[in-house]
XYZ file of C-alpha atoms in Angstrom:
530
model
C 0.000 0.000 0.000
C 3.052 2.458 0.739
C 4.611 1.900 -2.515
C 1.382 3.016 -4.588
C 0.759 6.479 -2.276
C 4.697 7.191 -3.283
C 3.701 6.305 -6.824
C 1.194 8.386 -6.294
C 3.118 11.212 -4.924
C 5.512 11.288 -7.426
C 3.051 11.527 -9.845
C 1.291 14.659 -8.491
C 5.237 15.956 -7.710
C 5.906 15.350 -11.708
C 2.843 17.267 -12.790
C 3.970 20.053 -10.251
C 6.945 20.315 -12.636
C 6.988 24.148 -14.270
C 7.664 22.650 -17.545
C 5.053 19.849 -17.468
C 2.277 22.454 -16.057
C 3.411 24.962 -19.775
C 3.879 21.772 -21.755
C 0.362 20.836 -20.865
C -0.895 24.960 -21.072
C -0.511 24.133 -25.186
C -3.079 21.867 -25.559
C -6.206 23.837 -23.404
C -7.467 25.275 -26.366
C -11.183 26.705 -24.354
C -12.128 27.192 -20.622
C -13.806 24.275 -20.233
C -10.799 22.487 -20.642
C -8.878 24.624 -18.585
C -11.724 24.784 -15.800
C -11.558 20.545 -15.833
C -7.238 21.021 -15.369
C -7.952 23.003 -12.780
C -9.666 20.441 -10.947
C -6.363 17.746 -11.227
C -4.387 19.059 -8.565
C -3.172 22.462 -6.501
C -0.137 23.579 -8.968
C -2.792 23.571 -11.853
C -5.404 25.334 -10.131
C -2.534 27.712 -8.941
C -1.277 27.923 -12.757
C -4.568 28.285 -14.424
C -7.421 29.787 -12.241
C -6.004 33.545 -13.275
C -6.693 32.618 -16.943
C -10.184 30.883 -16.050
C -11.136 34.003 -15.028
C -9.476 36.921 -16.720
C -11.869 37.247 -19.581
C -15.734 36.725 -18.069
C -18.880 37.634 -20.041
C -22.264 37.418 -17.897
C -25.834 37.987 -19.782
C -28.572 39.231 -16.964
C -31.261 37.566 -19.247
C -29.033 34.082 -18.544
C -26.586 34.204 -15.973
C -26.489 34.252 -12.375
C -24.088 36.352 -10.681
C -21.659 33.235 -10.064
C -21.614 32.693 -5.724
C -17.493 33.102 -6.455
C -17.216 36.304 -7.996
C -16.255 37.825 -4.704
C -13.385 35.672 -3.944
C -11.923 35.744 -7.978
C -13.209 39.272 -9.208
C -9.890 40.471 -8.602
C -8.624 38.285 -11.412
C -11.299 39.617 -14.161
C -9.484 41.946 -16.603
C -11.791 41.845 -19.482
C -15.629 42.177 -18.649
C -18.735 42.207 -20.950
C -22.061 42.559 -19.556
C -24.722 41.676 -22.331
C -28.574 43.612 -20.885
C -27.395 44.910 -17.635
C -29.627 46.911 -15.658
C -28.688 49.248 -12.290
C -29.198 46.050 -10.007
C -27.001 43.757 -11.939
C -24.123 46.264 -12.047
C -24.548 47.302 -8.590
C -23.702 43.205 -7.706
C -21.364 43.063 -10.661
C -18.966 45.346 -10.532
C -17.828 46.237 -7.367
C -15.921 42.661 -7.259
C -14.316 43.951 -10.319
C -12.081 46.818 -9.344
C -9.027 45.937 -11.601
C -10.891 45.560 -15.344
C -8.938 46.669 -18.237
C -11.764 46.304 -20.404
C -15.603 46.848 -19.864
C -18.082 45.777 -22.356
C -21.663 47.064 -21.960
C -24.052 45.819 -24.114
C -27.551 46.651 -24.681
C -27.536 48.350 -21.086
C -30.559 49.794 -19.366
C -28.837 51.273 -16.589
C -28.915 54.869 -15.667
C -25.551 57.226 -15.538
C -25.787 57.904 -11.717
C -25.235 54.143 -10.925
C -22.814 53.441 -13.478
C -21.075 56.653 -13.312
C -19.039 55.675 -9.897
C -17.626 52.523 -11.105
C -16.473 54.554 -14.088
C -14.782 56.795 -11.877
C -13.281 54.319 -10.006
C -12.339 52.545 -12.914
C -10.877 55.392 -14.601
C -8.667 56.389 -11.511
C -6.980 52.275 -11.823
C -6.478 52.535 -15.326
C -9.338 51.230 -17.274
C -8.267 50.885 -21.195
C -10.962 49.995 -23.426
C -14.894 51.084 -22.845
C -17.837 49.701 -24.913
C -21.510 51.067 -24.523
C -24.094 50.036 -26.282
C -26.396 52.127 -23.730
C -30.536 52.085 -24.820
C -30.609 55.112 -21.377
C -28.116 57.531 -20.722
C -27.614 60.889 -22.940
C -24.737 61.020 -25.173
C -24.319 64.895 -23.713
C -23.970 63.499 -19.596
C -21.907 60.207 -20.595
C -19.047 62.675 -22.866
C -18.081 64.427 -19.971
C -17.429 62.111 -17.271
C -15.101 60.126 -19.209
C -13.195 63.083 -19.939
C -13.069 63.954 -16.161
C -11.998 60.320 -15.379
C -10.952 58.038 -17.590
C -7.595 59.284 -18.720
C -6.118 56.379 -19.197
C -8.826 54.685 -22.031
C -6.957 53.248 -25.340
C -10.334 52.289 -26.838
C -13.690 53.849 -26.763
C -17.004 52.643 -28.238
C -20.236 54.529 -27.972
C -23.639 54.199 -29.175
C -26.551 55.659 -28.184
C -30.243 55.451 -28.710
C -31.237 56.729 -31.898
C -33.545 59.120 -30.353
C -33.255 62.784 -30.796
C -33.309 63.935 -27.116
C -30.540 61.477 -25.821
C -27.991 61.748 -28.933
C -26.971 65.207 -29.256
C -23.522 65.954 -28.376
C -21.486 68.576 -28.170
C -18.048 68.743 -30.513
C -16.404 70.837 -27.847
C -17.142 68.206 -25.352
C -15.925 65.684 -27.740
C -12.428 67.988 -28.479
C -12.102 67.822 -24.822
C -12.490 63.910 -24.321
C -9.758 63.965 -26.553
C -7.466 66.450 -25.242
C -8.060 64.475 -21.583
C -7.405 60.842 -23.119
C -3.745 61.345 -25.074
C -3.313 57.132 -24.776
C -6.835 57.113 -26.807
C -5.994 55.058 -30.475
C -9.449 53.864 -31.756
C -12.957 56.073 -30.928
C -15.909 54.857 -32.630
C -19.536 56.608 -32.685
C -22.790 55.518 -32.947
C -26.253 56.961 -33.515
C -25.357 60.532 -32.226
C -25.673 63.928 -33.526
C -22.110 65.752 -32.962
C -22.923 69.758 -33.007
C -21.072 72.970 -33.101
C -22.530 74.864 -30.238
C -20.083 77.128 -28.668
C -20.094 77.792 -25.140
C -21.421 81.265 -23.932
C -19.747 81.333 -20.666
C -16.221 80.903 -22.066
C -15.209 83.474 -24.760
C -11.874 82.441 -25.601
C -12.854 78.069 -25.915
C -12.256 77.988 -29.539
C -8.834 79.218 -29.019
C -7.879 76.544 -26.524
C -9.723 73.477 -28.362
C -8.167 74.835 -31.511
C -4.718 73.695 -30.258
C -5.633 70.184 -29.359
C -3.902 67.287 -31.235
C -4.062 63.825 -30.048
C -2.948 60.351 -31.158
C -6.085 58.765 -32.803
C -5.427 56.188 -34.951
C -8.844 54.601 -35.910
C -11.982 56.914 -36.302
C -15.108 55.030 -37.024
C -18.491 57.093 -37.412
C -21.640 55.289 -37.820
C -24.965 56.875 -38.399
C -23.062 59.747 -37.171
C -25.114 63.046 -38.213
C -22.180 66.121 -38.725
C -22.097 68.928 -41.518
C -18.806 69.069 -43.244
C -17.523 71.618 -40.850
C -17.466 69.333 -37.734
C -16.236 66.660 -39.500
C -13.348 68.473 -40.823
C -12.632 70.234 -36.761
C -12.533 66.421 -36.046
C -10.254 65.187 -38.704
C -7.532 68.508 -38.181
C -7.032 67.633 -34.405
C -6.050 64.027 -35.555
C -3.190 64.043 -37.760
C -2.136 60.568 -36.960
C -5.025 58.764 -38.263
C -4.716 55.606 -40.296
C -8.004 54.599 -40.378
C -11.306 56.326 -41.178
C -14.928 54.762 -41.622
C -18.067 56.953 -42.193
C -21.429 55.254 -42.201
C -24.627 56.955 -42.753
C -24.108 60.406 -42.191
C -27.196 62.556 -43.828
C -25.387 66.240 -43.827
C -22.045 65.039 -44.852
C -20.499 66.357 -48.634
C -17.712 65.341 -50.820
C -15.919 68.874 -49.755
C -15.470 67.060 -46.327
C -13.824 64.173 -48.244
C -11.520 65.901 -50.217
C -9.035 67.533 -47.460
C -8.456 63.934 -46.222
C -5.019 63.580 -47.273
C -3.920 66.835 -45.924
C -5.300 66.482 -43.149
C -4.587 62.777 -42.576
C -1.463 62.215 -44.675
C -0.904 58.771 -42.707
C -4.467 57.419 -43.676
C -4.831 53.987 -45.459
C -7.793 52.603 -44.625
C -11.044 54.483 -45.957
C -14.872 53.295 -45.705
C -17.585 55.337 -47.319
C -21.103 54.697 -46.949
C -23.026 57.508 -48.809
C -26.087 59.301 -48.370
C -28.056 61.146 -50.510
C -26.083 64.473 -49.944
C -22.809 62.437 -50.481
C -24.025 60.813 -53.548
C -25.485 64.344 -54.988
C -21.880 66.058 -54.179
C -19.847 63.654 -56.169
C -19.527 65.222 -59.414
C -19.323 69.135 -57.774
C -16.269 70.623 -56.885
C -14.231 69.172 -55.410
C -15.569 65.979 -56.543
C -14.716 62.205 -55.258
C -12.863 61.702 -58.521
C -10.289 64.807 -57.940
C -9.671 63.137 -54.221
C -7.457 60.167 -56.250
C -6.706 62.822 -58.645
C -4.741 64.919 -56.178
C -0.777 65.398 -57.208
C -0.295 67.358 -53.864
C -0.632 65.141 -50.593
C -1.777 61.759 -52.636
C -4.018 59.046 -51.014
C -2.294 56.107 -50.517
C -4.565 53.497 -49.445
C -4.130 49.751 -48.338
C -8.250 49.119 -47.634
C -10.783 50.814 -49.570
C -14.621 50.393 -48.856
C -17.227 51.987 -51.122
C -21.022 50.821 -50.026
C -24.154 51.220 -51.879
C -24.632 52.397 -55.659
C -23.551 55.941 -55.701
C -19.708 54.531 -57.223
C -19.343 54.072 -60.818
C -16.970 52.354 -63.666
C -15.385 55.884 -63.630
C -14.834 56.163 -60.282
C -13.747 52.963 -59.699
C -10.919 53.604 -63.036
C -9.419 56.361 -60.692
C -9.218 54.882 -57.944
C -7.232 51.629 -59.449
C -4.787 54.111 -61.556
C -4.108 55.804 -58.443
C -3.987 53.292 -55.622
C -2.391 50.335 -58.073
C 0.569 50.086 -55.786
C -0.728 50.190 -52.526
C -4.518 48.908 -52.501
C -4.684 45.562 -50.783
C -8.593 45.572 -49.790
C -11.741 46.384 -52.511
C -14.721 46.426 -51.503
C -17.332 47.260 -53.874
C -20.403 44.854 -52.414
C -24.267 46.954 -53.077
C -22.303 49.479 -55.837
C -24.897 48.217 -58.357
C -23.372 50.998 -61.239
C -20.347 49.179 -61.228
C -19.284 46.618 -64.234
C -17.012 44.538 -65.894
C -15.453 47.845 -66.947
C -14.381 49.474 -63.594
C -13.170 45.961 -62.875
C -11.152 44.926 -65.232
C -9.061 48.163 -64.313
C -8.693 47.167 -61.003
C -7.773 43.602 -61.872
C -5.129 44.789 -64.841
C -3.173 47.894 -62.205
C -3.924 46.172 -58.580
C -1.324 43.864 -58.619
C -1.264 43.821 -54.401
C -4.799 43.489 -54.195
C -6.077 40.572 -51.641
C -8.945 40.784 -50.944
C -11.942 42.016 -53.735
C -16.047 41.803 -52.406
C -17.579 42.045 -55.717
C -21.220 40.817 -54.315
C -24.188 43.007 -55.495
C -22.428 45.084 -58.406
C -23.124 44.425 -62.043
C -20.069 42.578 -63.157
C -20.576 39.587 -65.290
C -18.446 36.226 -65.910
C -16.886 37.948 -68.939
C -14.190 38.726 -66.059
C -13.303 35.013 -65.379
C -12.077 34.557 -68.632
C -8.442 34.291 -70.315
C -5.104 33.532 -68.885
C -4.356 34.213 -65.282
C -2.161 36.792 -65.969
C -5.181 38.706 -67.017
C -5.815 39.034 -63.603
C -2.517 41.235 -62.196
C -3.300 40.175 -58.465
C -3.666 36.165 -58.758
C -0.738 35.230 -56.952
C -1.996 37.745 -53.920
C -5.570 36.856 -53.561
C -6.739 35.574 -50.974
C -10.095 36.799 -50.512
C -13.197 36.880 -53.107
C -16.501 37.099 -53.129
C -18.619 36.709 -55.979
C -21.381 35.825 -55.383
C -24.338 36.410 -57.495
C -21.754 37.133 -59.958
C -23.336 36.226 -63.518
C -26.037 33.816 -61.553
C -30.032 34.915 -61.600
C -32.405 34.201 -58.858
C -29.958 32.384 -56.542
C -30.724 31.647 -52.940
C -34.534 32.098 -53.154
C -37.315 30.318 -50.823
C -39.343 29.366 -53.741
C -39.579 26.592 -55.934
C -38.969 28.611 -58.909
C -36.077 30.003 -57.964
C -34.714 26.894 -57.189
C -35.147 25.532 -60.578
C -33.902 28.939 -62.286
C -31.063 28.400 -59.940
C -30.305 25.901 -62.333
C -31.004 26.846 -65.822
C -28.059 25.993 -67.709
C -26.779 29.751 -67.923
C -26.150 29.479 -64.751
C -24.367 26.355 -64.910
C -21.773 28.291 -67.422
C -21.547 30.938 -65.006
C -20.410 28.565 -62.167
C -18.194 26.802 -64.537
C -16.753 29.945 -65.520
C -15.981 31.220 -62.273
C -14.542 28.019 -60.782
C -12.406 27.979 -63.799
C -10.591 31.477 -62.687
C -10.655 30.141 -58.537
C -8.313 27.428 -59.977
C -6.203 29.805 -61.048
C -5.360 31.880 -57.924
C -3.840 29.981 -55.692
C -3.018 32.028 -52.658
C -6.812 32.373 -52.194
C -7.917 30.997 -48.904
C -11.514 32.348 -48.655
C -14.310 32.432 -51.434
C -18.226 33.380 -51.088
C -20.024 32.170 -54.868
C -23.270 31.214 -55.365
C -23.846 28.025 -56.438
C -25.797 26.052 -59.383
C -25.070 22.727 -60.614
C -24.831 19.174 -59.055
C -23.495 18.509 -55.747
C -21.043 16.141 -57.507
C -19.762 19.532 -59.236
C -19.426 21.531 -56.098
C -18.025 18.465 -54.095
C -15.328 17.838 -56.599
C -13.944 21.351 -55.040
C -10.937 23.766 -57.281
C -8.147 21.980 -57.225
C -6.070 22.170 -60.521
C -5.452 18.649 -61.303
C -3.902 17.622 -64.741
C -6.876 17.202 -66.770
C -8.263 20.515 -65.353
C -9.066 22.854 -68.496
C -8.330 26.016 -67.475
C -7.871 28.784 -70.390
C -10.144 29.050 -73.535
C -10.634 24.890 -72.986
C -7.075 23.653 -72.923
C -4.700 22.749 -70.129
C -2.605 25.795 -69.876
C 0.533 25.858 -67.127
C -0.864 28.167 -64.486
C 1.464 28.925 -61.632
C 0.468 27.351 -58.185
C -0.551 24.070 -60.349
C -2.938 22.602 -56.890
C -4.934 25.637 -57.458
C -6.193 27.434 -53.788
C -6.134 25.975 -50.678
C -9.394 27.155 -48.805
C -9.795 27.809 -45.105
C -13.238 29.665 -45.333
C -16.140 28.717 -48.117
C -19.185 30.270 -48.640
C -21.657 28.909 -50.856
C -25.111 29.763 -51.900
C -28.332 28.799 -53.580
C -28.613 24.756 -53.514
C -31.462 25.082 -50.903
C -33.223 21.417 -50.693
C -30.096 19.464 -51.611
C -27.958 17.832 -49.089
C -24.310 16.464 -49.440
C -23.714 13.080 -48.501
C -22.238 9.474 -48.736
C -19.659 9.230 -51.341
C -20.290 13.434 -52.541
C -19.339 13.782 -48.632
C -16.262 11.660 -48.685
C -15.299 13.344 -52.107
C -16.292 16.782 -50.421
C -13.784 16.711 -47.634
C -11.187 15.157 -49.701
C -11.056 18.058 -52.314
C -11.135 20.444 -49.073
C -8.699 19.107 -46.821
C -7.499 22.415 -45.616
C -11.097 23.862 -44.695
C -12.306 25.040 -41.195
C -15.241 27.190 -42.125
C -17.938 26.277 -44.126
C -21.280 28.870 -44.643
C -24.366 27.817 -46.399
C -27.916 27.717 -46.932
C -30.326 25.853 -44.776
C -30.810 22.545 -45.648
C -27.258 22.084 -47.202
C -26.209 19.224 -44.748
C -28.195 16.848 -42.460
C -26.969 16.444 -39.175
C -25.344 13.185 -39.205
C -22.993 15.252 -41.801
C -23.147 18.543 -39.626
C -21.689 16.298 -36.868
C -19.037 14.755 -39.328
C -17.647 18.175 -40.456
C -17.376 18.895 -36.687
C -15.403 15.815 -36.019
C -13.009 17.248 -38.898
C -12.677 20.577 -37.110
C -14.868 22.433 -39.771
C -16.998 25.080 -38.537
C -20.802 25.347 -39.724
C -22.877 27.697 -40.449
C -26.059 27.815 -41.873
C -27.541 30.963 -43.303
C -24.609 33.145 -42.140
C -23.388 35.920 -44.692
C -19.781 36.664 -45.939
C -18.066 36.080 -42.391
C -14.407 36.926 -42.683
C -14.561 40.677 -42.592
């Protein structure tokens, strides 16, 4: 009996062992598994109880407050709250004095209970902020922070899109950033930003007018400004790199044009335009002259242009301007674009990696001819196309499902799978599909009797053709792959570990199969990699 509790001992004293406790660390790849180690013995629960608990996420609607919290709070340095109300923070949060991060989402609570945990916070360094508050006024939150938290890296607002809680003042927001100088990333939501100056101070312009801080990433969404602000905004932030305007009713081209200047380190720019956007394109200055301009050029490595106010025209520019930096396109909803503003961008982009083609005009006529037609197919790596060439694809109806596969659809598919075997540094593709499952199981890999270029074999350069990670496919709702097209299916994509379709696509014994491969499902997702 001795000799097995030494065997025993020496078995608990070997996985004591520093290196056996970070050889083991490498294979706990979620927190159940590293809630189950901490169970084994002391030195694990020692080793691994601070990462148990240093990212928590609690929904009111779901979660109790766990009977712990108390006793491990300390250890919490991320925190998201999904539906909190003033009760639930009030048990919450005091155990959690040390948070780096605080996620509030869809929050109910009121500023004067959350506004001394955010001082509190503020004081021990809090980092990054997210509210996603449904309560609290935009023109009462703004100011506390700036009083505060000093020390914030990353701040995320948005408000309820009402019009007596989302007014803001831009001299409130000039000072939040004056009082945060660590603050890289801001984003805005659902808030009106207005130029009301302050009667009681005289000489305010003069001091906000000397602010400059360190922002990095500016992200506006549904943000209503008039040029002016916009432009105040963009001059005290010389350093930023990023830049993403949603739906923004007041704003004009002549706010877009100074970007450069203003921002001569920007490269990544996302515009979603309104009506008054859309109407100031072609006035002076006009979004063509902004990729036009000799003095303080654009050089941009991610370019976003939403919705159909961007044309072949405009898309021409942009590729003769941007050919040696551009690495992101996306063009998904510009409807006025063709095969003609892309086959600019795929003869000058040679960088390009990633093009979102989904919901403009552009035909198959693109897929064909050599690969070199295409200047960027050895860096692709991300493309979607779908509804490229294809009619009434992905439709709940029975008709649609048999358009789906009317042979000119079948030629588009062909057409297109033809050009995916030519790229192969892609790794994620969104298409719609039409055709048999046989087709789509045999997957795009080039093999030697692949016909590749105006129906012969050509020599194409990466001859395995891509090796996926993500696929999305569309508009085979009703059929299901299985038996030998399943075998065949994750033979042709052995690399694979995301897979989004339509309902219906896969039964479950099959759903359970690509799990045991470790391919994630999803059914009725949309294009998930951005």
């Amino acid at each position: 009996m001795s000799s097995i509790l030494n065997n025993d001992n020496k078995a608990v004293r070997t996985l004591d062992l520093p290196e056996m406790v970070d050889a083991i660390a490498l294979h706990l790849k979620s927190k159940s598994a590293i809630a189950a180690a901490c169970c084994v013995c002391r030195a694990w629960r020692v080793a691994w109880t601070p990462v148990l608990w240093r990212i928590l996420r609690l929904d009111r609607k779901v979660d109790a407050v766990p009977a712990s919290l108390y006793l491990q709070g300390s250890r919490i340095k991320e925190l998201t709250l999904d539906h909190p109300t003033d009760d639930y923070l009030a048990l919450v949060l005091p155990h959690c004095r040390d948070l780096q991060g605080l996620s509030l989402c869809c929050t109910k609570a009121s500023l004067s209970v959350l506004s001394p945990f955010l001082v509190d916070l503020g004081t021990r360094g809090l980092r990054r902020l997210e509210i996603d508050t449904l309560a609290i006024h935009a023109a009462a939150l703004v100011p506390v922070l700036a009083d505060h938290c000093h020390s914030l890296e990353i701040l995320c607002l948005q408000f309820p899109f009402r019009e007596d809680r989302s007014k803001l003042r831009l001299q409130d927001m000039l000072r939040l950033l004056e009082a945060c100088p660590h603050l890289r990333e801001m984003e805005l939501s659902s808030v009106e930003i207005r130029d009301d100056p302050d009667p009681d101070d005289p000489n305010q312009e003069q001091k906000l007018s000397t602010i400059q801080t360190r922002l990095k990433i500016l992200v506006l969404d549904s943000v209503c400004l008039t040029d002016t602000v916009f432009l105040a905004l963009l001059e005290r932030c010389p350093m930023l790199t990023t830049i993403s305007v949603g739906y923004s009713p007041a704003l004009t081209s002549a706010a877009i044009y100074p970007i450069p200047e203003l921002c001569p380190m920007v490269e990544n720019l996302t515009l979603m335009p309104t009506d008054s956007l859309h109407n100031s394109f072609f006035a002076t200055p006009s979004f063509e002259e902004l990729f036009e301009r000799t003095d303080s050029p654009l050089q941009l490595q991610h370019l976003s242009l939403g919705l159909g106010a961007f044309d072949d025209r405009m898309i021409t520019q942009v590729a003769l301007s941007q050919n040696s930096t551009l690495r992101t396109l996306d063009l998904r909803d510009c409807r006025n674009v063709s095969d003609a503003g892309i086959e600019a961008v795929l003869r000058h982009c040679s960088h390009l990696e990633s093009l979102l083609l989904f919901g403009t005009s552009v035909t198959t006529a693109i897929m064909a001819g050599p690969q070199e037609r295409w200047a960027c197919f050895n860096t692709l790596r991300d493309l979607d196309v779908r509804q490229v060439g294809m009619t009434d694809i992905g439709f709940r109806h029975p008709r649609a499902i048999t358009n789906a596969m009317s042979p000119g659809n079948s030629d588009a598919f062909a057409a297109i799978r033809r050009r995916v075997q030519m790229l192969p540094q892609l790794r994620r593709l969104a298409i719609n599909f039409s055709g048999s499952i046989e087709e789509l199981a045999r997957g795009f890999s080039l093999d030697s009797g692949s016909q590749v270029a105006n129906g012969s074999t050509a020599q194409v350069i990466g001859e395995s053709g891509p090796r996926l990670v993500t696929l999305n496919v569309r508009g085979m709702e009703g059929q299901a792959i299985q038996g030998d097209d399943m075998d065949a299916f994750l033979k042709n994509y052995s690399f694979l570990k995301r897979l989004v379709v339509d309902q219906g696509f896969f039964c479950g014994g099959m759903i359970r199969r690509l799990h045991t491969e470790g391919i994630l499902y999803v059914a009725g997702g949309s294009c998930l990699w951005h």
